[in-house]
PDB file of C-alpha atoms and ligand atoms in Angstrom:
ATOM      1  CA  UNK A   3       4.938  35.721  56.416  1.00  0.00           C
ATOM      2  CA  UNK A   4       6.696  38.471  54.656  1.00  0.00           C
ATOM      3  CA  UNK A   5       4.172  40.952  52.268  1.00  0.00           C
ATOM      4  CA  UNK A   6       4.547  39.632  48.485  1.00  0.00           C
ATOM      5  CA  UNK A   7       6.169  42.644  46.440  1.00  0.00           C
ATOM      6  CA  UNK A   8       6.430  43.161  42.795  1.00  0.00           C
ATOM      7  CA  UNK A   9       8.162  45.631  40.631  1.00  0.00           C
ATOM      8  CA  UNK A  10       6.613  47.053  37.851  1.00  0.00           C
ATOM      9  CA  UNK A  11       8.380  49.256  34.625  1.00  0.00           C
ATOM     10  CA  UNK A  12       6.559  51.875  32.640  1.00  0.00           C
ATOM     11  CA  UNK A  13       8.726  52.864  29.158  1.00  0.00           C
ATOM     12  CA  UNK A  14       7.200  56.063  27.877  1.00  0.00           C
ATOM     13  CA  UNK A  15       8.497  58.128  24.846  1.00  0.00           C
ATOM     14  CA  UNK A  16      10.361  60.700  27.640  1.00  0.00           C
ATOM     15  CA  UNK A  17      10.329  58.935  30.777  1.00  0.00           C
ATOM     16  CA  UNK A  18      10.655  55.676  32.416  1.00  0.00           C
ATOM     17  CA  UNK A  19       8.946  55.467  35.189  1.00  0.00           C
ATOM     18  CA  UNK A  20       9.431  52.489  37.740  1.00  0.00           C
ATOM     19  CA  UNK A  21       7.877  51.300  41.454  1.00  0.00           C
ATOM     20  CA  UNK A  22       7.702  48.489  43.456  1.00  0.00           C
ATOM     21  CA  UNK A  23       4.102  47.733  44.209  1.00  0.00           C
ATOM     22  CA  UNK A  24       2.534  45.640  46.824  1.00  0.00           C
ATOM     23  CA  UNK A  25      -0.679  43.280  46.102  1.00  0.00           C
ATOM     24  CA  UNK A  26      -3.187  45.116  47.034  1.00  0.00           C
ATOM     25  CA  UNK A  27      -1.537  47.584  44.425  1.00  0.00           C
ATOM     26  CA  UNK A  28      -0.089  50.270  46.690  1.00  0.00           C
ATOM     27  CA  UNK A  29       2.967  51.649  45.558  1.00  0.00           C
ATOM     28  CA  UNK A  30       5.471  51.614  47.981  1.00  0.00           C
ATOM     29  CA  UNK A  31       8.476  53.351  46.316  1.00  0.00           C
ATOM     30  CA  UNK A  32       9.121  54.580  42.812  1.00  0.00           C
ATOM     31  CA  UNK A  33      12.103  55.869  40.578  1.00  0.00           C
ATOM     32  CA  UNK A  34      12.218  57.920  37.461  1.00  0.00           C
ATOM     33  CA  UNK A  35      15.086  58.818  34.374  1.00  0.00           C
ATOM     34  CA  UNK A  36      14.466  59.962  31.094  1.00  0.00           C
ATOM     35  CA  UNK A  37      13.748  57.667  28.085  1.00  0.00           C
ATOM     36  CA  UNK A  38      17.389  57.288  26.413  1.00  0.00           C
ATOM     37  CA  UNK A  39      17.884  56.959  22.651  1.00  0.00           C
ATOM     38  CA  UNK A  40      18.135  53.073  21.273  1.00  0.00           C
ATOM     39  CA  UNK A  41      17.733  49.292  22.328  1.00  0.00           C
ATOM     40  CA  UNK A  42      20.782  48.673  24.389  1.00  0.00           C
ATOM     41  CA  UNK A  43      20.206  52.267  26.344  1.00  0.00           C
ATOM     42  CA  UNK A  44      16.890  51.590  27.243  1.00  0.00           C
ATOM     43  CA  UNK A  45      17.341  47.920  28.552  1.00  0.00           C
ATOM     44  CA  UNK A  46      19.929  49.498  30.167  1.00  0.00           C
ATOM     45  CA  UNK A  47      18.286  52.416  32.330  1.00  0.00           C
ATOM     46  CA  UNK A  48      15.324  49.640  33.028  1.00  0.00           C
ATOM     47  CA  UNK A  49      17.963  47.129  34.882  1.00  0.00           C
ATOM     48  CA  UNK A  50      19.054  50.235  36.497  1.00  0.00           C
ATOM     49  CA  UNK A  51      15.866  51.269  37.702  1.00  0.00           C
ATOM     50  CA  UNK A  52      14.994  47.440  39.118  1.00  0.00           C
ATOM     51  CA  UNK A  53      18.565  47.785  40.720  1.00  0.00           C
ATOM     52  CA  UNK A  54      17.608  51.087  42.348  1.00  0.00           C
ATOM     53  CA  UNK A  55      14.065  49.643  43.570  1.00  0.00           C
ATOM     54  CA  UNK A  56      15.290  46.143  43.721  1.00  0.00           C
ATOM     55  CA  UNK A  57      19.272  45.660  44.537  1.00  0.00           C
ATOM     56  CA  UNK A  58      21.069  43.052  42.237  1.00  0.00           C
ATOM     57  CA  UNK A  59      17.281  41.622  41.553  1.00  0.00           C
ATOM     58  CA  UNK A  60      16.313  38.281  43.868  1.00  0.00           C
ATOM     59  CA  UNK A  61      15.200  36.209  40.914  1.00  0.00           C
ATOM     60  CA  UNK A  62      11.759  37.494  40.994  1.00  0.00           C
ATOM     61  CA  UNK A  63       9.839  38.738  38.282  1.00  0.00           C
ATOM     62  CA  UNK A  64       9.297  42.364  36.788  1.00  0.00           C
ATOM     63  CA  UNK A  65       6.842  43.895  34.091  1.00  0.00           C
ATOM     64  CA  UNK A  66       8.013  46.187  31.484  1.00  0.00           C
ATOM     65  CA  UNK A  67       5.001  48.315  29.847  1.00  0.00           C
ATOM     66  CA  UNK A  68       5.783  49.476  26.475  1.00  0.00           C
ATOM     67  CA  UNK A  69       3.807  51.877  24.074  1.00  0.00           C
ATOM     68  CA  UNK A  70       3.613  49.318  21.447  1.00  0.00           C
ATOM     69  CA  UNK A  71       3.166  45.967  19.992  1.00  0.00           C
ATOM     70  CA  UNK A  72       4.599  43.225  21.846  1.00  0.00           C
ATOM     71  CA  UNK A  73       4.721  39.580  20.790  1.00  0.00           C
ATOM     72  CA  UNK A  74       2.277  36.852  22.484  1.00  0.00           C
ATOM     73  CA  UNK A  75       4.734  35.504  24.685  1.00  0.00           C
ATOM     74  CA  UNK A  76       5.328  38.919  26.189  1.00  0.00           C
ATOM     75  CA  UNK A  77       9.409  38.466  25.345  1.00  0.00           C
ATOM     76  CA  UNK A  78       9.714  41.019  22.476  1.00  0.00           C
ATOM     77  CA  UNK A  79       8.664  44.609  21.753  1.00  0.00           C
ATOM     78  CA  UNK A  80       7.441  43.914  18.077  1.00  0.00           C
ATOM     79  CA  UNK A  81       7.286  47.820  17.231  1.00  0.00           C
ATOM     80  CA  UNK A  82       7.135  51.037  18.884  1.00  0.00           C
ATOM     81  CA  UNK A  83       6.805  54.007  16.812  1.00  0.00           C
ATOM     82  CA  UNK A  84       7.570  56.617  19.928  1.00  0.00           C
ATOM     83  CA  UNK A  85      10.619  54.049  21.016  1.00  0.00           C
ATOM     84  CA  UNK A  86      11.731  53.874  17.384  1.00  0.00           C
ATOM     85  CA  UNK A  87      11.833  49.647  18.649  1.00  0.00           C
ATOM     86  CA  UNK A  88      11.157  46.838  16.272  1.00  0.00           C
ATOM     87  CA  UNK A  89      11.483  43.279  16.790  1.00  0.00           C
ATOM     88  CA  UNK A  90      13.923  44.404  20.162  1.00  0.00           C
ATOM     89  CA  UNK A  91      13.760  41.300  22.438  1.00  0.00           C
ATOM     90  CA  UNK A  92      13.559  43.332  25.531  1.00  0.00           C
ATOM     91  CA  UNK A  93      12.702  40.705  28.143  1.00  0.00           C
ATOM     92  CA  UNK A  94      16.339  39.185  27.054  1.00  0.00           C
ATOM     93  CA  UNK A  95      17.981  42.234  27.352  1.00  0.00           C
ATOM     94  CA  UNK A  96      16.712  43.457  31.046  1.00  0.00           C
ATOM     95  CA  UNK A  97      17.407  40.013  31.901  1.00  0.00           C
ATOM     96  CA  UNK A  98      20.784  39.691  30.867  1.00  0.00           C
ATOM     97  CA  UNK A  99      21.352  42.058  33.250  1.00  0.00           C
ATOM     98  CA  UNK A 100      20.052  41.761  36.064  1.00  0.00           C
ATOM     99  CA  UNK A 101      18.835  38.779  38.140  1.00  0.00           C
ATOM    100  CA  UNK A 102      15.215  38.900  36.920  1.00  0.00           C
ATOM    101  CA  UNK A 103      12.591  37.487  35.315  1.00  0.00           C
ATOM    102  CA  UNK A 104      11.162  40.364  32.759  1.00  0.00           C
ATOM    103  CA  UNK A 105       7.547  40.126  30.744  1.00  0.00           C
ATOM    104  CA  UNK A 106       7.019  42.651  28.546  1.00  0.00           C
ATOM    105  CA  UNK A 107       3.163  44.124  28.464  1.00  0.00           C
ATOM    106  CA  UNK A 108       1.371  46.592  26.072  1.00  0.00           C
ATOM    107  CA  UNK A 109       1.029  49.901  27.942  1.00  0.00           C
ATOM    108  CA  UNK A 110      -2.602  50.242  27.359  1.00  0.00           C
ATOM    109  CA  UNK A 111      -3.126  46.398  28.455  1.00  0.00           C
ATOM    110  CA  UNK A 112      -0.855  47.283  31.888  1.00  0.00           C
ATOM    111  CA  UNK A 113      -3.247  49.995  32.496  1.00  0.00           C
ATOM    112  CA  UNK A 114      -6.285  48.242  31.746  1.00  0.00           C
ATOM    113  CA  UNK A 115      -5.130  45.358  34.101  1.00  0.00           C
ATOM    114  CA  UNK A 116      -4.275  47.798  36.734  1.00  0.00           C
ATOM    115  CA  UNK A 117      -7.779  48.995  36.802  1.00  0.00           C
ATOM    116  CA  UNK A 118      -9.118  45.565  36.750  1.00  0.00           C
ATOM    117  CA  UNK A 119      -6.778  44.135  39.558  1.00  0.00           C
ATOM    118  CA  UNK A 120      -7.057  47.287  42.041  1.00  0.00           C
ATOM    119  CA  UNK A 121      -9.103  50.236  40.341  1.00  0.00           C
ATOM    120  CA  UNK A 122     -12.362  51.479  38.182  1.00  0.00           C
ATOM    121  CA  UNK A 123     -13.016  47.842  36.233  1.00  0.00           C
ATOM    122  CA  UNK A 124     -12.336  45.880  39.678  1.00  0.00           C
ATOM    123  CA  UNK A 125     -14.943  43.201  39.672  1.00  0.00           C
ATOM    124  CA  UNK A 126     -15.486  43.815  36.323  1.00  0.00           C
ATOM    125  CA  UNK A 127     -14.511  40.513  33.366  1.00  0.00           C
ATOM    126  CA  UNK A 128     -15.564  42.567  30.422  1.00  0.00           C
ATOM    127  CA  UNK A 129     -14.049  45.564  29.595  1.00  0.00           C
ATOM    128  CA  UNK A 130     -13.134  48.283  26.604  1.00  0.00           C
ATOM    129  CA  UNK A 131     -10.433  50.479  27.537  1.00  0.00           C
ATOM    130  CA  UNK A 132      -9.264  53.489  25.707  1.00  0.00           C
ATOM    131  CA  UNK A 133      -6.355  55.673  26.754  1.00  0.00           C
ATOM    132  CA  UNK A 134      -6.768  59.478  25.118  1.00  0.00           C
ATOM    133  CA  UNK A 135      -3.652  61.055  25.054  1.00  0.00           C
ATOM    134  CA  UNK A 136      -1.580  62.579  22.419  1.00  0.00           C
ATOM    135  CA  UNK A 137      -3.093  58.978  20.559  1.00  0.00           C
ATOM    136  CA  UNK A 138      -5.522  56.758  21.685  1.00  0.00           C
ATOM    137  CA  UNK A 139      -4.419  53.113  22.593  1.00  0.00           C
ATOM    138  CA  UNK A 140      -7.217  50.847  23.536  1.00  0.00           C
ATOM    139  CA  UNK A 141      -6.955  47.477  25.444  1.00  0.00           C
ATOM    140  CA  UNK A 142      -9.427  44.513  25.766  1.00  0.00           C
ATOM    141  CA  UNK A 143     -10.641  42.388  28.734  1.00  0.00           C
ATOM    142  CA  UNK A 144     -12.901  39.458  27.618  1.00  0.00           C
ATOM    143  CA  UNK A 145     -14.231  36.930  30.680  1.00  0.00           C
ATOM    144  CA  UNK A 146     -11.131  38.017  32.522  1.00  0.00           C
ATOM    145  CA  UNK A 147      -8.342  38.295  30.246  1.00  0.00           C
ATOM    146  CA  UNK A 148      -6.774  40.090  28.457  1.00  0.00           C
ATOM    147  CA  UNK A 149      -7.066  39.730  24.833  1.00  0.00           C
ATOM    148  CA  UNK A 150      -3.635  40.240  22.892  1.00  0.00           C
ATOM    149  CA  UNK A 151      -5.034  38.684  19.369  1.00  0.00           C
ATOM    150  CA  UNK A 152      -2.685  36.554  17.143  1.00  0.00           C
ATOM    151  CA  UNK A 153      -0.241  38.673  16.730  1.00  0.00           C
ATOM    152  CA  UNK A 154      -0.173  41.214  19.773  1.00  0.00           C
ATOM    153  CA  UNK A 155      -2.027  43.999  18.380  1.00  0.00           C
ATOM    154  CA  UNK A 156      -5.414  43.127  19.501  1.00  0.00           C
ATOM    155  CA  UNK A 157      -7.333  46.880  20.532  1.00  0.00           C
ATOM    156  CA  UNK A 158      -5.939  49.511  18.813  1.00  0.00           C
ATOM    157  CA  UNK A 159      -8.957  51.026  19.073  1.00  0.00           C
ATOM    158  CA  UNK A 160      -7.088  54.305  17.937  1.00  0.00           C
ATOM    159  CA  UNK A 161      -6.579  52.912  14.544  1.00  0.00           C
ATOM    160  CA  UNK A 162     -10.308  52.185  13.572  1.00  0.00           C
ATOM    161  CA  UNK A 163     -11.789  53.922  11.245  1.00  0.00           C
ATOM    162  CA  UNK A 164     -14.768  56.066  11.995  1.00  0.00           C
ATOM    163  CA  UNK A 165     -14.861  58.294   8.972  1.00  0.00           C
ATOM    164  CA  UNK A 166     -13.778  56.330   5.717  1.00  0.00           C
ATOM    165  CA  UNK A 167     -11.533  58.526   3.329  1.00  0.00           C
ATOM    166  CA  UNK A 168     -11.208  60.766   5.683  1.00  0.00           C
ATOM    167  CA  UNK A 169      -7.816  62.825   7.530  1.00  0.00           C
ATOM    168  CA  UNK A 170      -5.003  60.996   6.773  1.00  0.00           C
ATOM    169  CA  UNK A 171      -3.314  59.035   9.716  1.00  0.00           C
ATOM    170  CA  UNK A 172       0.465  58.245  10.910  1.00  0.00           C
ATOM    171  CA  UNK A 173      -0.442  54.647  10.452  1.00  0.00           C
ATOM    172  CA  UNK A 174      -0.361  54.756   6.459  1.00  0.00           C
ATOM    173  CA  UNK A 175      -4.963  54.838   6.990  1.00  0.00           C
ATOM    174  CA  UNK A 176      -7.401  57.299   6.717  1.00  0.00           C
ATOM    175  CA  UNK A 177      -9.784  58.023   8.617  1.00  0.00           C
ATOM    176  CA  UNK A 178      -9.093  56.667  12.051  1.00  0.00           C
ATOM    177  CA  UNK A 179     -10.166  57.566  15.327  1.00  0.00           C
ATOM    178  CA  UNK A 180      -6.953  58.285  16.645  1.00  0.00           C
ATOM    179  CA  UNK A 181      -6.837  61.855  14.051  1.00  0.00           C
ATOM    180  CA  UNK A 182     -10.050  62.771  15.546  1.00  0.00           C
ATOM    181  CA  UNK A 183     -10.511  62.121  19.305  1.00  0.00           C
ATOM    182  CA  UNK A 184      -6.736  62.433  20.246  1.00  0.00           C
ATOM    183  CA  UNK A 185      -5.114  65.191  22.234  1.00  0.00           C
ATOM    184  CA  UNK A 186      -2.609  65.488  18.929  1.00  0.00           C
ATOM    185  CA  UNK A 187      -6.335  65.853  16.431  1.00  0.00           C
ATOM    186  CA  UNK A 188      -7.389  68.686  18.567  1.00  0.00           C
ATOM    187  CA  UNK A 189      -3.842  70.404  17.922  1.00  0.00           C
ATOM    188  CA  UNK A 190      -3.716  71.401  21.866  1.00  0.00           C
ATOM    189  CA  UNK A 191      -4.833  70.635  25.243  1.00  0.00           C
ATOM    190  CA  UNK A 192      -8.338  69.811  25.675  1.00  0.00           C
ATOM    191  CA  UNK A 193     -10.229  72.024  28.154  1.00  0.00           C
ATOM    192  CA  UNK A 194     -13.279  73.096  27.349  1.00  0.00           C
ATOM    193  CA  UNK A 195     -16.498  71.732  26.999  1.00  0.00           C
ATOM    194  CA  UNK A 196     -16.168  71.844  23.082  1.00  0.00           C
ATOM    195  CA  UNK A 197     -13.171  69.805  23.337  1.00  0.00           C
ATOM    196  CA  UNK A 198     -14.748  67.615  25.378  1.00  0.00           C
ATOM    197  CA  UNK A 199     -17.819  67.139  23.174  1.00  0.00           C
ATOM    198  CA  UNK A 200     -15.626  66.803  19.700  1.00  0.00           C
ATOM    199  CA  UNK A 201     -13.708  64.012  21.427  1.00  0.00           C
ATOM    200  CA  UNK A 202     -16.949  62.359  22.907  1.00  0.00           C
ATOM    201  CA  UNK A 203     -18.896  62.616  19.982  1.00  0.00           C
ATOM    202  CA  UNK A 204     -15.976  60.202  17.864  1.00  0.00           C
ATOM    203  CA  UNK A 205     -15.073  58.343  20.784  1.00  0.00           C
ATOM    204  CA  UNK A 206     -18.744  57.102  21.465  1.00  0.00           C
ATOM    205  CA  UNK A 207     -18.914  56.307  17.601  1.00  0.00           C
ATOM    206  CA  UNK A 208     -16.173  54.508  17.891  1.00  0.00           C
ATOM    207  CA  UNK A 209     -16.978  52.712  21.184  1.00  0.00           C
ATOM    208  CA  UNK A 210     -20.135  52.300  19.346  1.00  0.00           C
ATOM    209  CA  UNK A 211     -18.318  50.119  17.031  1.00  0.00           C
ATOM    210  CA  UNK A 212     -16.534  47.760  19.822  1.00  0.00           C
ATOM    211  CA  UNK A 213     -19.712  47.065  21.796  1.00  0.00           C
ATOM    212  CA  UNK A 214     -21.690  45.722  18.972  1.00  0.00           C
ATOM    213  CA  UNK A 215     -18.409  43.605  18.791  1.00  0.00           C
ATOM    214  CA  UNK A 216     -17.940  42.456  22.761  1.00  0.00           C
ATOM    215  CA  UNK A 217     -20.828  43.788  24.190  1.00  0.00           C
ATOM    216  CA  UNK A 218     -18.761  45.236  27.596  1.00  0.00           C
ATOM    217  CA  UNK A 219     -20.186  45.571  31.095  1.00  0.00           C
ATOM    218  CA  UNK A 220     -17.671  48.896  31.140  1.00  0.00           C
ATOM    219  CA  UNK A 221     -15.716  51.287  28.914  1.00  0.00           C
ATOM    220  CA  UNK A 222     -12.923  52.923  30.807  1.00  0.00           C
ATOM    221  CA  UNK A 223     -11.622  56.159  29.813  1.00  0.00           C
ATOM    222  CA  UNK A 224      -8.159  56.497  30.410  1.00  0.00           C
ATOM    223  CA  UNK A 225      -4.939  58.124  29.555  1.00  0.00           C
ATOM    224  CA  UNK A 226      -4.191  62.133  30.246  1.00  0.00           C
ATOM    225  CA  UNK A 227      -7.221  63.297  29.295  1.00  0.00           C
ATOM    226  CA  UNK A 228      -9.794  61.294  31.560  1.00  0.00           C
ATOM    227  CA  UNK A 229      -7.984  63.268  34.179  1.00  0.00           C
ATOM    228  CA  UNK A 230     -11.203  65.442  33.483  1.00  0.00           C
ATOM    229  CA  UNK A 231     -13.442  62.994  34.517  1.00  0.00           C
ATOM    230  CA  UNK A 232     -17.259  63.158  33.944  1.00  0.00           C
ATOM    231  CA  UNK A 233     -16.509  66.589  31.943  1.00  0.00           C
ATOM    232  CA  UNK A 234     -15.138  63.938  29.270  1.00  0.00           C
ATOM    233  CA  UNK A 235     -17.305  60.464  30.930  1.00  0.00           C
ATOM    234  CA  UNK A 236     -20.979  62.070  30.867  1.00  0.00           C
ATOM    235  CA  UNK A 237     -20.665  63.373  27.115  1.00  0.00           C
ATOM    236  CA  UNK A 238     -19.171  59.785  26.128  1.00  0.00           C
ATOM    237  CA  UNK A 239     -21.576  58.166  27.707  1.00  0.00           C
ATOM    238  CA  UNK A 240     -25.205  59.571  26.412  1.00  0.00           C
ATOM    239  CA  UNK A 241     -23.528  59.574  22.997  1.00  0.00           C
ATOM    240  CA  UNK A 242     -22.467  55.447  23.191  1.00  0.00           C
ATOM    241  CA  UNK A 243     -26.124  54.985  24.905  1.00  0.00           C
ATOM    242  CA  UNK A 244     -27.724  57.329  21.713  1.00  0.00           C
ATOM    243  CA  UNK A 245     -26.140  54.797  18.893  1.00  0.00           C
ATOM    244  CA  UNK A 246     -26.746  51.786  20.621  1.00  0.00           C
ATOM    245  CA  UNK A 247     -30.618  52.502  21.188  1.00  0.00           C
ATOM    246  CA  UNK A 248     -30.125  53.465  17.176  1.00  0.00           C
ATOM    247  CA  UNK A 249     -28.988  49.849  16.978  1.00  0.00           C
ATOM    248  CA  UNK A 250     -31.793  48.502  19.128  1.00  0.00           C
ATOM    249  CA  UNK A 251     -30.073  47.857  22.492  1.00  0.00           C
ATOM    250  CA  UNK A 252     -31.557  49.632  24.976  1.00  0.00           C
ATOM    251  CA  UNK A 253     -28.948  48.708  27.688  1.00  0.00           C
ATOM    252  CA  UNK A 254     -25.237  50.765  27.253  1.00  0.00           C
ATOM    253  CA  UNK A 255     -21.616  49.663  29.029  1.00  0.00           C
ATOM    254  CA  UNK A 256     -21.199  51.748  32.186  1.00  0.00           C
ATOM    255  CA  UNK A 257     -18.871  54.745  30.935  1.00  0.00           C
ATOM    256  CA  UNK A 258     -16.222  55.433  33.978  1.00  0.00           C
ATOM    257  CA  UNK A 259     -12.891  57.107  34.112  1.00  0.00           C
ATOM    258  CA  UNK A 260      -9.753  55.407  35.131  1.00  0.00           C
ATOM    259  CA  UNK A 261      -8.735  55.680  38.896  1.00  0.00           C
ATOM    260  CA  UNK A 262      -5.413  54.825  39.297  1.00  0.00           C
ATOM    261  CA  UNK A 263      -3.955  57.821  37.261  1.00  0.00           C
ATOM    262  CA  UNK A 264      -0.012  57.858  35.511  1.00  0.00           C
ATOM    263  CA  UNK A 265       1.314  54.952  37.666  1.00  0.00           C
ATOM    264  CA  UNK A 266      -0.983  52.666  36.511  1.00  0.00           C
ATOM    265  CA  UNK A 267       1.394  51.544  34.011  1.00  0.00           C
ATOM    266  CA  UNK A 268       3.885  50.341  36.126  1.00  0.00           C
ATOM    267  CA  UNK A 269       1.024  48.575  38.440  1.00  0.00           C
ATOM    268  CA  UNK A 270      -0.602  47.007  36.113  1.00  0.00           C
ATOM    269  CA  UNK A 271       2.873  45.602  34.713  1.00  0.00           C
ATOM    270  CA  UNK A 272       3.960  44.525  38.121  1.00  0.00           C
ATOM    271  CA  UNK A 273       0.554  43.002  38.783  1.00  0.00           C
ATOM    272  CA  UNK A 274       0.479  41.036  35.339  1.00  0.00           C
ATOM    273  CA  UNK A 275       3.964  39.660  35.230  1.00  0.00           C
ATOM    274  CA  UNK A 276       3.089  38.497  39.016  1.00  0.00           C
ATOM    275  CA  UNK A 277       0.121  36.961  37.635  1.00  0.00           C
ATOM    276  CA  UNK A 278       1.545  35.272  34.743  1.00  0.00           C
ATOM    277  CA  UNK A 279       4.024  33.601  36.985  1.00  0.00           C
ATOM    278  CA  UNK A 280       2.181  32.255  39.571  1.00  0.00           C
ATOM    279  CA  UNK A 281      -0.588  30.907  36.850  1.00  0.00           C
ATOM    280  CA  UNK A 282       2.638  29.544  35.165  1.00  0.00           C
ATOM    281  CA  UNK A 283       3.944  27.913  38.249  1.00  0.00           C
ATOM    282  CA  UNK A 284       0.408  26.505  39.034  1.00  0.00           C
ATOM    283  CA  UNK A 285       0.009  25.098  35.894  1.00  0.00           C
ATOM    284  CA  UNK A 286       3.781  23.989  35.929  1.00  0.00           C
ATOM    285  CA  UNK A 287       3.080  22.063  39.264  1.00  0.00           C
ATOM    286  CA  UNK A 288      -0.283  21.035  37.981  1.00  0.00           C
ATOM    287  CA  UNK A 289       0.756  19.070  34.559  1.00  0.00           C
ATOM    288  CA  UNK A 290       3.477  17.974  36.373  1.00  0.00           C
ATOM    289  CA  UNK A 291       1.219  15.905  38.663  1.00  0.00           C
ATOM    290  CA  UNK A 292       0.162  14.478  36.006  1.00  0.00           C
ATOM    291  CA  UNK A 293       3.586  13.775  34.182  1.00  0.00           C
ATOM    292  CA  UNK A 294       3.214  16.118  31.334  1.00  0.00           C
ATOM    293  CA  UNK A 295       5.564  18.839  33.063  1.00  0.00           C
ATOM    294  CA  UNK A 296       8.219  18.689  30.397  1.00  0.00           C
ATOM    295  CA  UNK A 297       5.552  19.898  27.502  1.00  0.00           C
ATOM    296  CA  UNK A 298       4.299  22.970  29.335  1.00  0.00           C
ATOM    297  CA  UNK A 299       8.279  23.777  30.497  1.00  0.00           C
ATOM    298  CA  UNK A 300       8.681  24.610  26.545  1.00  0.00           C
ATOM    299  CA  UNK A 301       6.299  26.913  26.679  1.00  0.00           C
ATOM    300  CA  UNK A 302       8.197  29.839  27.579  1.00  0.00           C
TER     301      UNK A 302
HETATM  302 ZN1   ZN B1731      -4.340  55.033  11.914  1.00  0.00          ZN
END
């Protein structure tokens, strides 16, 4: 029996970064270009990257993580500000090209499944995730799965708002957490302890805000910044335990930092187009026991 491998693509607003995982999540090789301008360029340097990693494809399947909105059937990039992409049907595009089958993933919901599959949330079926970088993305795991929402833009836990009327935000808002816990709010890198506490002190408000909503076992802090770790963890945490005893619950989500670091993208990717597929073929094989296999073939 030959080890199962998967290759996983992470689109980022300068780089795309690519790697052919294993499943237990080890990354076994990886490849790298910079993000080109446009649609057709971009599709393009992703089939090259699954060529490099993956020869003229084998028919297998590949997840693209983008940082943006991507439709429910995990076909189209709906819109990506940093990719200047809207309504692009990437999964067509890779696949057109080479011999693969392509999902396209939120990057926040690649990381978050990443962690859940192999890293910090392992074990764990509910789960807040937010990524602090330059923005905050955010990404949702309820009993399990993922939740993309009606329209794909489920967790943008970046565009709440945590101080009404307040600094004005990219989105067209006011107010939202993104212009005050972000790398880009603080107007340079956080190191210190003070940046750590301003970015605490909205994120727990915030994450305040989503566990009176889902009630998670865990928040994961992800994203560039939770490379500090319990510099950025500890504050979050005593300030999310604070307000919730304020709201009468006197049990908090475990706070934790990510584990899996900048490739979890492409993992998590890998891992949930892997997933998809085989729950598709089971299902597939399943309703087609039972003579219903035509109506879930339309699915997709
Ligand atoms: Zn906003």
């Amino acid at each position: 029996m030959t080890a199962q491998l998967w290759t996983g693509v992470d689109i980022g607003g300068t780089k795309i970064a690519a790697g052919t995982v294993d499943s237990a999540g080890r990354v076994l090789a990886r490849a790298q270009r910079p993000t080109p301008e446009g649609e057709t360029a971009i599709a393009q340097t992703v089939a090259a990257l699954i060529e490099e990693l993956n020869g003229s494809g084998d028919g297998s399947v590949v997840g693209i993580a983008v940082p943006g909105y991507v439709s429910t059937d995990h076909r189209s990039v709906l819109y990506a500000a940093n990719l200047e992409l809207q309504n692009t049907r990437l999964a067509d595009l890779v696949e057109s090209r080479v011999n693969i089958n392509a999902l396209v993933i939120n990057d926040a919901n690649a990381a978050l499944w990443a962690e859940h599959r192999f890293g910090a949330a392992r074990g764990e079926q509910n789960v807040a995730m937010v990524t602090v970088g330059t923005g905050i993305g955010g990404g949702l795991l309820v009993n399990g799965q993922l939740v993309v929402g009606q329209n794909g833009w489920a967790g943008e836990i970046g565009h709440m708002v945590v101080d009404p009327g307040g600094r004005a935000c990219g989105c067209g808002s006011r107010g939202c957490l993104d212009r005050y816990a972000s790398g880009s709010a603080l107007e340079k890198e956080a190191r210190t302890a003070e940046d750590f506490a301003q970015i605490a002190h909205w994120l727990g408000f915030g994450l305040s805000q989503v566990s009176m909503l889902l009630d998670p076992g865990l928040v994961l802090l992800g994203g560039g910044v939770s490379a500090a770790g319990e510099a950025l963890a500890q504050p979050t945490r005593s300030r999310l335990a604070q307000l919730l005893a304020e709201h009468g619950r006197d049990t908090a989500p475990l706070v934790r930092t990510a584990a899996l670091g900048p490739d979890a993208g492409f993992i998590g990717a890998a891992a949930y187009a892997a997933d998809h597929a085989s729950a598709a073929y089971a299902a597939d094989h399943a309703s087609a026991a039972l003579g219903q296999g035509a109506m879930l073939a339309t699915e997709r």
